[in-house]
Short mmCIF file of C-alpha atoms and ligand atoms in Angstrom, two decimals:
data_model
loop_
_atom_site.label_atom_id
_atom_site.label_comp_id
_atom_site.label_asym_id
_atom_site.label_seq_id
_atom_site.Cartn_x
_atom_site.Cartn_y
_atom_site.Cartn_z
CA UNK A 1 -0.03 0.26 -0.10
CA UNK A 2 1.12 3.37 -1.13
CA UNK A 3 2.51 5.60 2.11
CA UNK A 4 0.43 8.88 2.36
CA UNK A 5 2.10 12.04 1.94
CA UNK A 6 2.22 13.89 5.36
CA UNK A 7 -0.39 16.80 5.60
CA UNK A 8 2.51 19.26 6.48
CA UNK A 9 0.81 22.17 5.05
CA UNK A 10 -2.44 21.95 6.47
CA UNK A 11 -1.37 20.81 10.06
CA UNK A 12 0.86 24.06 9.91
CA UNK A 13 -1.56 26.58 8.16
CA UNK A 14 -3.90 25.32 11.05
CA UNK A 15 -1.98 25.44 13.91
CA UNK A 16 -1.22 28.78 13.24
CA UNK A 17 -4.97 29.89 12.78
CA UNK A 18 -6.97 27.99 14.65
CA UNK A 19 -7.16 30.75 17.41
CA UNK A 20 -7.98 33.04 15.27
CA UNK A 21 -10.12 31.46 12.68
CA UNK A 22 -14.06 31.95 14.14
CA UNK A 23 -12.80 35.69 13.83
CA UNK A 24 -11.36 35.06 10.45
CA UNK A 25 -14.53 33.65 9.25
CA UNK A 26 -17.15 35.59 11.41
CA UNK A 27 -19.23 36.77 8.26
CA UNK A 28 -19.53 33.42 7.01
CA UNK A 29 -23.42 32.70 7.00
CA UNK A 30 -23.27 29.07 8.37
CA UNK A 31 -26.90 28.86 9.84
CA UNK A 32 -28.36 29.70 5.72
CA UNK A 33 -25.94 27.44 4.73
CA UNK A 34 -26.25 24.66 6.85
CA UNK A 35 -30.09 25.16 6.57
CA UNK A 36 -29.76 24.51 2.52
CA UNK A 37 -27.71 21.44 2.90
CA UNK A 38 -29.54 19.96 5.13
CA UNK A 39 -32.55 20.57 2.88
CA UNK A 40 -30.86 18.89 0.19
CA UNK A 41 -30.08 15.78 2.22
CA UNK A 42 -33.64 15.47 3.36
CA UNK A 43 -34.74 15.51 -0.70
CA UNK A 44 -32.28 12.94 -1.10
CA UNK A 45 -33.49 10.81 1.55
CA UNK A 46 -31.64 11.84 4.76
CA UNK A 47 -33.62 9.91 7.17
CA UNK A 48 -31.80 10.02 10.52
CA UNK A 49 -29.64 12.32 12.83
CA UNK A 50 -26.53 10.73 13.35
CA UNK A 51 -24.15 13.25 12.08
CA UNK A 52 -20.45 12.44 11.21
CA UNK A 53 -18.64 15.93 10.36
CA UNK A 54 -15.26 15.49 8.81
CA UNK A 55 -12.50 18.46 9.14
CA UNK A 56 -14.55 19.86 11.73
CA UNK A 57 -12.27 22.83 12.27
CA UNK A 58 -13.54 25.06 14.92
CA UNK A 59 -17.00 23.36 15.16
CA UNK A 60 -18.69 25.84 13.17
CA UNK A 61 -19.83 23.48 10.32
CA UNK A 62 -21.48 21.14 13.09
CA UNK A 63 -23.17 23.39 15.59
CA UNK A 64 -26.06 24.53 13.48
CA UNK A 65 -27.08 20.82 13.19
CA UNK A 66 -26.25 20.26 17.07
CA UNK A 67 -28.92 23.16 17.74
CA UNK A 68 -31.51 21.29 15.01
CA UNK A 69 -31.28 18.05 17.14
CA UNK A 70 -28.59 16.02 15.42
CA UNK A 71 -26.25 13.60 17.38
CA UNK A 72 -22.52 14.87 16.56
CA UNK A 73 -19.44 13.08 16.35
CA UNK A 74 -16.76 15.17 14.40
CA UNK A 75 -12.89 14.67 13.59
CA UNK A 76 -10.03 17.08 12.26
CA UNK A 77 -6.44 16.84 11.16
CA UNK A 78 -5.68 19.70 13.30
CA UNK A 79 -5.44 19.28 17.37
CA UNK A 80 -5.45 22.81 17.62
CA UNK A 81 -8.57 23.28 15.74
CA UNK A 82 -10.43 20.20 17.57
CA UNK A 83 -9.40 21.89 20.99
CA UNK A 84 -11.06 25.13 19.71
CA UNK A 85 -13.96 22.78 19.17
CA UNK A 86 -14.06 21.17 22.54
CA UNK A 87 -14.12 24.33 24.24
CA UNK A 88 -17.26 25.22 22.67
CA UNK A 89 -19.26 22.07 23.23
CA UNK A 90 -17.84 20.82 26.79
CA UNK A 91 -20.93 18.89 28.09
CA UNK A 92 -23.10 18.85 25.03
CA UNK A 93 -22.24 15.32 24.22
CA UNK A 94 -20.38 15.88 21.21
CA UNK A 95 -17.72 13.40 20.72
CA UNK A 96 -14.56 15.07 18.84
CA UNK A 97 -11.16 13.14 17.87
CA UNK A 98 -8.05 13.76 16.00
CA UNK A 99 -7.72 12.30 12.27
CA UNK A 100 -6.28 12.91 8.62
CA UNK A 101 -9.56 11.68 6.83
CA UNK A 102 -7.83 9.85 4.57
CA UNK A 103 -7.50 7.54 7.56
CA UNK A 104 -10.43 7.93 9.33
CA UNK A 105 -11.06 5.13 12.15
CA UNK A 106 -14.29 3.36 11.95
CA UNK A 107 -16.18 5.16 14.71
CA UNK A 108 -19.71 4.12 14.23
CA UNK A 109 -22.69 4.38 11.41
CA UNK A 110 -23.92 7.62 10.64
CA UNK A 111 -26.97 8.97 8.68
CA UNK A 112 -25.14 12.23 7.73
CA UNK A 113 -21.58 12.65 7.03
CA UNK A 114 -20.71 15.79 5.94
CA UNK A 115 -17.10 17.32 5.29
CA UNK A 116 -17.72 21.29 4.58
CA UNK A 117 -16.13 24.59 3.33
CA UNK A 118 -13.13 23.42 1.27
CA UNK A 119 -11.81 20.91 3.56
CA UNK A 120 -11.60 18.30 0.68
CA UNK A 121 -9.40 20.90 -1.24
CA UNK A 122 -6.18 20.24 1.15
CA UNK A 123 -6.09 16.84 -0.03
CA UNK A 124 -3.33 17.48 -2.35
CA UNK A 125 -1.99 13.85 -3.90
CA UNK A 126 -3.94 12.29 -6.76
CA UNK A 127 -5.27 9.43 -4.63
CA UNK A 128 -6.44 11.27 -1.84
CA UNK A 129 -9.92 12.46 -2.35
CA UNK A 130 -10.74 8.59 -3.13
CA UNK A 131 -9.32 7.39 -0.01
CA UNK A 132 -11.08 9.96 1.97
CA UNK A 133 -14.53 9.28 0.42
CA UNK A 134 -13.95 5.44 0.74
CA UNK A 135 -13.04 5.93 4.43
CA UNK A 136 -15.99 7.83 4.92
CA UNK A 137 -18.44 5.43 2.88
CA UNK A 138 -17.77 2.74 5.26
CA UNK A 139 -19.15 4.68 7.98
CA UNK A 140 -22.75 5.31 6.49
CA UNK A 141 -25.62 4.04 7.81
CA UNK A 142 -27.92 1.94 5.68
CA UNK A 143 -29.58 4.89 3.39
CA UNK A 144 -26.67 7.20 4.56
CA UNK A 145 -25.25 10.23 2.52
CA UNK A 146 -22.31 12.08 2.58
CA UNK A 147 -22.17 16.31 1.74
CA UNK A 148 -19.41 17.71 0.92
CA UNK A 149 -18.34 20.83 -1.19
CA UNK A 150 -14.99 21.59 -3.38
CA UNK A 151 -13.68 24.93 -4.38
CA UNK A 152 -14.19 25.92 -7.97
CA UNK A 153 -12.44 27.07 -10.49
CA UNK A 154 -14.12 30.75 -10.34
CA UNK A 155 -12.74 30.77 -6.53
CA UNK A 156 -9.12 29.90 -8.00
CA UNK A 157 -9.38 32.72 -9.97
CA UNK A 158 -10.47 34.87 -8.10
CA UNK A 159 -9.76 34.66 -4.36
CA UNK A 160 -6.81 32.71 -4.79
CA UNK A 161 -5.33 35.63 -6.56
CA UNK A 162 -6.50 38.56 -4.78
CA UNK A 163 -5.50 40.48 -1.85
CA UNK A 164 -7.78 42.09 0.77
CA UNK A 165 -7.52 43.15 4.52
CA UNK A 166 -9.72 42.75 7.46
CA UNK A 167 -10.17 43.98 10.88
CA UNK A 168 -12.04 42.87 14.08
CA UNK A 169 -11.76 44.26 17.18
CA UNK A 170 -8.91 41.05 18.08
CA UNK A 171 -7.17 41.64 15.29
CA UNK A 172 -6.26 42.29 11.59
CA UNK A 173 -6.03 40.09 8.47
CA UNK A 174 -4.07 40.16 5.35
CA UNK A 175 -5.19 37.42 2.68
CA UNK A 176 -2.77 37.18 -0.26
CA UNK A 177 -3.74 34.75 -3.15
CA UNK A 178 -0.78 33.80 -4.42
CA UNK A 179 -2.17 31.76 -7.54
CA UNK A 180 -2.10 28.61 -9.14
CA UNK A 181 0.74 26.40 -10.25
CA UNK A 182 0.98 24.39 -13.17
CA UNK A 183 0.24 21.50 -11.24
CA UNK A 184 -3.40 22.78 -10.10
CA UNK A 185 -2.63 23.71 -6.61
CA UNK A 186 -3.26 26.93 -5.44
CA UNK A 187 -2.08 28.99 -2.85
CA UNK A 188 -2.73 31.81 -0.41
CA UNK A 189 -1.41 33.39 2.83
CA UNK A 190 -2.94 34.89 5.80
CA UNK A 191 -0.79 36.94 7.80
CA UNK A 192 -2.79 37.35 11.67
CA UNK A 193 -1.39 40.48 13.43
CA UNK A 194 -3.34 39.99 16.89
CA UNK A 195 -3.99 42.70 19.37
CA UNK A 196 -1.21 41.93 21.92
CA UNK A 197 0.06 42.92 25.46
CA UNK A 198 2.11 45.12 24.65
CA UNK A 199 1.95 45.43 20.77
CA UNK A 200 1.11 43.09 17.65
CA UNK A 201 1.67 39.39 17.73
CA UNK A 202 2.07 38.18 13.75
CA UNK A 203 0.88 34.97 12.75
CA UNK A 204 1.22 33.41 9.20
CA UNK A 205 -0.46 30.28 8.00
CA UNK A 206 -0.39 29.33 4.28
CA UNK A 207 -2.79 27.58 2.37
CA UNK A 208 -2.37 24.81 -0.34
CA UNK A 209 -5.47 23.55 -2.21
CA UNK A 210 -6.13 21.11 -4.98
CA UNK A 211 -8.57 22.32 -7.40
CA UNK A 212 -10.76 18.92 -7.49
CA UNK A 213 -12.92 19.47 -10.87
CA UNK A 214 -16.58 17.49 -11.16
CA UNK A 215 -15.09 15.11 -13.66
CA UNK A 216 -12.19 14.20 -10.79
CA UNK A 217 -14.77 14.24 -7.75
CA UNK A 218 -17.17 12.15 -9.67
CA UNK A 219 -14.09 9.67 -10.70
CA UNK A 220 -12.99 9.68 -6.71
CA UNK A 221 -16.49 8.72 -5.46
CA UNK A 222 -16.73 6.00 -7.96
CA UNK A 223 -13.49 4.58 -6.85
CA UNK A 224 -14.72 4.74 -3.27
CA UNK A 225 -18.17 3.30 -4.18
CA UNK A 226 -20.41 6.01 -3.61
CA UNK A 227 -22.56 7.65 -6.62
CA UNK A 228 -22.97 11.20 -6.85
CA UNK A 229 -26.89 11.81 -6.47
CA UNK A 230 -26.71 15.96 -6.46
CA UNK A 231 -24.58 18.51 -7.26
CA UNK A 232 -25.50 22.24 -6.29
CA UNK A 233 -23.56 25.85 -7.05
CA UNK A 234 -22.83 27.89 -4.17
CA UNK A 235 -23.49 31.11 -4.15
CA UNK A 236 -22.06 33.81 -1.61
CA UNK A 237 -23.96 33.83 1.61
CA UNK A 238 -24.55 30.15 1.48
CA UNK A 239 -27.40 29.79 -1.10
CA UNK A 240 -27.40 27.01 -3.29
CA UNK A 241 -28.90 26.46 -6.87
CA UNK A 242 -29.05 24.06 -10.01
CA UNK A 243 -26.84 24.00 -12.47
CA UNK A 244 -23.54 23.87 -10.77
CA UNK A 245 -20.67 26.12 -12.98
CA UNK A 246 -17.09 25.96 -12.19
CA UNK A 247 -16.82 29.65 -13.58
CA UNK A 248 -20.34 31.13 -12.06
CA UNK A 249 -20.18 29.21 -8.47
CA UNK A 250 -17.85 30.04 -5.51
CA UNK A 251 -18.18 26.09 -4.79
CA UNK A 252 -19.82 23.18 -5.91
CA UNK A 253 -21.47 20.84 -3.35
CA UNK A 254 -21.86 17.24 -3.38
CA UNK A 255 -24.80 14.68 -2.33
CA UNK A 256 -23.23 10.98 -2.78
CA UNK A 257 -24.82 7.43 -1.29
CA UNK A 258 -23.39 4.10 -1.69
CA UNK A 259 -23.13 3.45 -4.89
CA UNK A 260 -25.37 0.03 -4.50
CA UNK A 261 -28.13 1.83 -2.82
CA UNK A 262 -28.95 4.73 -4.86
CA UNK A 263 -29.72 5.24 -8.90
CA UNK A 264 -28.12 7.65 -10.80
C1 SAM B 1 -11.21 25.76 5.97
S1 SAM B 1 -11.41 24.65 7.41
C2 SAM B 1 -13.05 23.86 7.60
C3 SAM B 1 -13.40 23.67 8.99
C4 SAM B 1 -15.21 23.45 9.06
N1 SAM B 1 -15.42 21.97 8.60
C5 SAM B 1 -15.79 24.74 8.79
O1 SAM B 1 -16.67 24.84 8.08
O2 SAM B 1 -15.40 25.36 9.25
C6 SAM B 1 -10.90 23.25 6.54
C7 SAM B 1 -10.30 22.20 7.82
O3 SAM B 1 -9.70 21.27 7.19
C8 SAM B 1 -9.01 20.30 8.06
N2 SAM B 1 -8.46 19.49 7.31
C9 SAM B 1 -7.50 19.63 6.20
N3 SAM B 1 -6.79 18.26 5.65
C10 SAM B 1 -7.55 17.77 6.20
C11 SAM B 1 -7.12 16.01 6.37
N4 SAM B 1 -6.18 15.51 5.70
N5 SAM B 1 -7.93 15.61 7.77
C12 SAM B 1 -8.82 16.37 8.16
N6 SAM B 1 -9.06 17.02 8.19
C13 SAM B 1 -8.38 17.98 7.44
C14 SAM B 1 -8.26 21.68 8.73
O4 SAM B 1 -7.30 21.05 9.53
C15 SAM B 1 -9.13 22.60 8.79
O5 SAM B 1 -9.63 22.82 10.22
#
């Protein structure tokens, strides 16, 4: 079996960003987004409330499910991101653990498995996406569904080439898109200047992502024993619409089920 390339870039990136992640993403409209994702999954047969959120980060992607009565298990590659999630949900019955999704251990059966906010774009090697999806498929309960999203060509042409700054009460953020390489990898760096005592503390994280095209996603899902049952284009604010388009939408959201259980 081929050895896995260590996910050093993602580990280092999120170790540096974890303490400021929620602040940096404060404008993301998770409630709207999760509402649309849940409705999409229900329309495709979601019939239970056992959720596994893979690459959960600080918990922003599972909190709205928790509020909707889901029984939540969640994991992330980054110990720092998991620690931030843990701090939010102490005593609420959420099971959290650290794991690389490509080597996800078996932790149970789930009606819904999510992997959200371009988490799979951090999988950089050829077989990584299929490997992660196969680990995810194993933990689907009968009739269970996987929901995940990928950044589009539009996002890599725009955000990953742009520069912007944002300020909050606690920090000043500088995003620098560094563009794409010939191998299809795109990089951006985020400098966080946090207000300290005294002065400012600077932390830099680099984010290396791979553009998984629709064709690549379909092939990886098939290799993992999954079949895509829906794809939606995502607009800013988390709005989903039919007709996913790599050059018009920021992300494409995919819904998949076990190959033997769903029809194309
Ligand atoms: C943009 S954040 C999204 C986090 C969360 N899902 C959310 O919506 O806020 C991407 C997450 O993917 C995680 N990640 C990257 N590579 C991973 C891997 N191989 N296995 C598990 N998690 C990974 C990172 O640690 C990070 O927390």
